[in-house]
Short mmCIF file of N, CA and C and ligand atoms in Angstrom, two decimals:
data_model
loop_
_atom_site.label_atom_id
_atom_site.label_comp_id
_atom_site.label_asym_id
_atom_site.label_seq_id
_atom_site.Cartn_x
_atom_site.Cartn_y
_atom_site.Cartn_z
N MET A 264 132.21 58.23 15.52
CA MET A 264 131.14 58.48 16.49
C MET A 264 129.90 57.69 16.09
N ARG A 265 129.25 57.13 17.05
CA ARG A 265 128.09 56.31 16.78
C ARG A 265 126.92 57.18 16.30
N ASP A 266 126.18 56.67 15.35
CA ASP A 266 125.01 57.39 14.88
C ASP A 266 123.93 57.43 15.96
N LEU A 267 123.38 58.58 16.13
CA LEU A 267 122.22 58.72 17.00
C LEU A 267 120.97 58.53 16.17
N ALA A 268 119.90 58.16 16.82
CA ALA A 268 118.64 58.02 16.13
C ALA A 268 117.56 58.72 16.93
N ASP A 269 116.64 59.30 16.23
CA ASP A 269 115.57 60.04 16.89
C ASP A 269 114.31 59.86 16.06
N ILE A 270 113.21 60.24 16.61
CA ILE A 270 111.99 60.26 15.82
C ILE A 270 111.55 61.70 15.66
N ALA A 271 111.00 62.00 14.49
CA ALA A 271 110.60 63.37 14.19
C ALA A 271 109.42 63.77 15.07
N ARG A 272 109.42 65.03 15.47
CA ARG A 272 108.39 65.50 16.40
C ARG A 272 107.51 66.59 15.80
N PHE A 273 107.54 66.74 14.50
CA PHE A 273 106.64 67.73 13.90
C PHE A 273 105.41 67.05 13.34
N ARG A 274 104.37 67.83 13.18
CA ARG A 274 103.16 67.32 12.54
C ARG A 274 103.19 67.70 11.06
N PRO A 275 102.56 66.91 10.23
CA PRO A 275 102.61 67.21 8.79
C PRO A 275 102.07 68.59 8.44
N ASP A 276 101.22 69.17 9.27
CA ASP A 276 100.70 70.50 8.94
C ASP A 276 101.42 71.61 9.68
N ASP A 277 102.53 71.33 10.30
CA ASP A 277 103.32 72.38 10.95
C ASP A 277 104.01 73.25 9.91
N PRO A 278 104.27 74.53 10.25
CA PRO A 278 105.01 75.41 9.33
C PRO A 278 106.48 75.00 9.22
N ASP A 279 107.14 75.49 8.17
CA ASP A 279 108.54 75.15 7.91
C ASP A 279 109.43 75.33 9.14
N GLU A 280 109.17 76.42 9.91
CA GLU A 280 110.05 76.71 11.05
C GLU A 280 110.02 75.57 12.07
N LEU A 281 108.85 75.01 12.28
CA LEU A 281 108.75 73.92 13.26
C LEU A 281 109.35 72.63 12.72
N VAL A 282 109.17 72.42 11.44
CA VAL A 282 109.77 71.23 10.83
C VAL A 282 111.29 71.34 10.95
N ALA A 283 111.81 72.53 10.63
CA ALA A 283 113.26 72.75 10.72
C ALA A 283 113.73 72.59 12.16
N ALA A 284 112.95 73.09 13.11
CA ALA A 284 113.35 73.02 14.51
C ALA A 284 113.44 71.59 15.01
N SER A 285 112.73 70.69 14.37
CA SER A 285 112.76 69.30 14.82
C SER A 285 114.03 68.60 14.34
N LEU A 286 114.82 69.26 13.51
CA LEU A 286 116.03 68.65 12.97
C LEU A 286 117.30 69.31 13.49
N VAL A 287 117.21 70.03 14.60
CA VAL A 287 118.41 70.65 15.14
C VAL A 287 119.36 69.58 15.66
N CYS A 288 120.63 69.94 15.70
CA CYS A 288 121.66 69.03 16.19
C CYS A 288 121.40 68.67 17.65
N PRO A 289 121.37 67.38 17.98
CA PRO A 289 121.10 66.99 19.37
C PRO A 289 122.28 67.26 20.30
N VAL A 290 123.44 67.57 19.75
CA VAL A 290 124.63 67.80 20.57
C VAL A 290 124.78 69.29 20.87
N CYS A 291 124.82 70.12 19.83
CA CYS A 291 125.06 71.54 20.06
C CYS A 291 123.79 72.36 19.87
N LEU A 292 122.68 71.71 19.52
CA LEU A 292 121.39 72.37 19.35
C LEU A 292 121.41 73.46 18.29
N SER A 293 122.33 73.34 17.34
CA SER A 293 122.36 74.28 16.23
C SER A 293 121.50 73.76 15.09
N GLY A 294 120.58 74.59 14.63
CA GLY A 294 119.79 74.21 13.48
C GLY A 294 120.36 74.76 12.20
N THR A 295 121.16 75.83 12.32
CA THR A 295 121.62 76.53 11.12
C THR A 295 122.69 75.76 10.39
N GLU A 296 123.34 74.80 11.05
CA GLU A 296 124.43 74.09 10.38
C GLU A 296 124.11 72.62 10.19
N THR A 297 122.83 72.31 10.25
CA THR A 297 122.40 70.94 9.99
C THR A 297 122.18 70.73 8.51
N HIS A 298 122.83 69.75 7.96
CA HIS A 298 122.54 69.32 6.59
C HIS A 298 121.78 68.01 6.70
N TRP A 299 120.77 67.84 5.88
CA TRP A 299 120.01 66.60 5.94
C TRP A 299 119.60 66.21 4.55
N HIS A 300 119.39 64.95 4.37
CA HIS A 300 118.72 64.53 3.15
C HIS A 300 117.72 63.43 3.46
N LEU A 301 116.66 63.48 2.71
CA LEU A 301 115.52 62.62 2.95
C LEU A 301 115.74 61.27 2.29
N GLU A 302 115.50 60.23 3.05
CA GLU A 302 115.52 58.88 2.48
C GLU A 302 114.11 58.33 2.63
N ALA A 303 113.32 58.58 1.60
CA ALA A 303 111.88 58.33 1.71
C ALA A 303 111.48 56.95 1.18
N ASP A 304 112.44 56.17 0.77
CA ASP A 304 112.10 54.86 0.21
C ASP A 304 111.81 53.85 1.31
N GLY A 305 111.06 52.86 0.97
CA GLY A 305 110.87 51.73 1.87
C GLY A 305 109.84 51.98 2.94
N TYR A 306 109.83 51.10 3.90
CA TYR A 306 108.81 51.13 4.95
C TYR A 306 109.16 52.11 6.06
N ASP A 307 110.42 52.50 6.12
CA ASP A 307 110.92 53.28 7.25
C ASP A 307 111.57 54.57 6.76
N PRO A 308 110.76 55.53 6.31
CA PRO A 308 111.38 56.76 5.82
C PRO A 308 112.16 57.45 6.94
N SER A 309 113.24 58.11 6.56
CA SER A 309 114.04 58.79 7.57
C SER A 309 114.81 59.91 6.91
N ALA A 310 115.35 60.78 7.74
CA ALA A 310 116.22 61.85 7.26
C ALA A 310 117.59 61.64 7.90
N GLN A 311 118.60 61.55 7.06
CA GLN A 311 119.97 61.45 7.57
C GLN A 311 120.48 62.86 7.78
N CYS A 312 120.86 63.19 8.99
CA CYS A 312 121.26 64.55 9.34
C CYS A 312 122.72 64.58 9.73
N GLU A 313 123.35 65.72 9.47
CA GLU A 313 124.74 65.88 9.85
C GLU A 313 124.96 67.32 10.25
N CYS A 314 125.61 67.52 11.38
CA CYS A 314 125.90 68.87 11.86
C CYS A 314 127.27 69.28 11.36
N GLN A 315 127.33 70.42 10.67
CA GLN A 315 128.60 70.88 10.13
C GLN A 315 129.50 71.43 11.23
N ARG A 316 128.92 71.79 12.35
CA ARG A 316 129.73 72.40 13.40
C ARG A 316 130.46 71.35 14.22
N CYS A 317 129.75 70.33 14.70
CA CYS A 317 130.40 69.36 15.59
C CYS A 317 130.55 67.99 14.94
N GLU A 318 130.19 67.89 13.66
CA GLU A 318 130.40 66.66 12.89
C GLU A 318 129.63 65.48 13.44
N GLN A 319 128.61 65.74 14.21
CA GLN A 319 127.73 64.67 14.68
C GLN A 319 126.76 64.32 13.56
N SER A 320 126.52 63.04 13.39
CA SER A 320 125.48 62.65 12.45
C SER A 320 124.42 61.86 13.19
N TRP A 321 123.21 61.95 12.70
CA TRP A 321 122.12 61.24 13.35
C TRP A 321 121.02 61.02 12.33
N ARG A 322 120.12 60.16 12.67
CA ARG A 322 119.03 59.82 11.77
C ARG A 322 117.71 60.10 12.47
N VAL A 323 116.82 60.73 11.75
CA VAL A 323 115.51 61.03 12.29
C VAL A 323 114.48 60.20 11.54
N TYR A 324 113.79 59.35 12.26
CA TYR A 324 112.78 58.51 11.63
C TYR A 324 111.46 59.25 11.49
N LEU A 325 110.79 59.00 10.37
CA LEU A 325 109.62 59.78 9.99
C LEU A 325 108.45 58.85 9.71
N THR A 326 107.26 59.37 9.92
CA THR A 326 106.09 58.70 9.38
C THR A 326 106.03 59.03 7.89
N PRO A 327 105.29 58.26 7.11
CA PRO A 327 105.16 58.60 5.67
C PRO A 327 104.63 60.02 5.47
N GLN A 328 103.73 60.47 6.32
CA GLN A 328 103.20 61.84 6.19
C GLN A 328 104.29 62.87 6.48
N GLN A 329 105.12 62.59 7.48
CA GLN A 329 106.22 63.51 7.78
C GLN A 329 107.24 63.54 6.65
N ALA A 330 107.47 62.38 6.04
CA ALA A 330 108.42 62.33 4.92
C ALA A 330 107.92 63.19 3.76
N LEU A 331 106.62 63.12 3.50
CA LEU A 331 106.05 63.97 2.45
C LEU A 331 106.21 65.43 2.80
N ARG A 332 105.97 65.76 4.06
CA ARG A 332 106.08 67.15 4.50
C ARG A 332 107.52 67.64 4.36
N LEU A 333 108.46 66.83 4.76
CA LEU A 333 109.87 67.22 4.68
C LEU A 333 110.28 67.40 3.22
N GLY A 334 109.69 66.61 2.34
CA GLY A 334 109.98 66.75 0.92
C GLY A 334 109.53 68.08 0.35
N LEU A 335 108.64 68.76 1.07
CA LEU A 335 108.14 70.06 0.60
C LEU A 335 108.97 71.22 1.10
N MET A 336 109.96 70.92 1.95
CA MET A 336 110.82 71.99 2.44
C MET A 336 111.58 72.58 1.26
N PRO A 337 111.71 73.94 1.25
CA PRO A 337 112.29 74.59 0.07
C PRO A 337 113.75 74.23 -0.17
N ILE A 338 114.55 74.06 0.86
CA ILE A 338 115.96 73.72 0.68
C ILE A 338 116.32 72.65 1.69
N SER A 339 117.38 71.91 1.42
CA SER A 339 117.74 70.83 2.30
C SER A 339 118.75 71.28 3.35
N THR A 340 119.04 72.58 3.39
CA THR A 340 119.89 73.11 4.45
C THR A 340 119.05 74.04 5.30
N LEU A 341 119.05 73.84 6.57
CA LEU A 341 118.18 74.62 7.45
C LEU A 341 118.77 75.99 7.70
ZN1 ZN B 293 126.19 70.09 16.33
#
């Protein structure tokens, strides 16, 4: 399946719940089974996401501020 790409829609000062909500699966809209990891290196930070339910993977592009915010999330599983 082709990778989808999206841009993150949370603000750096949003609470964890909103940050998590921006990473829900675009296919089944499940946030609870999304696994993601942050790739904060380089000019184009992003989070590689994968849905455990429907096996869709996608990438969410982040601003540097959003990447820092995502790095503060307590766990990498929503
Ligand atoms: Zn899904």
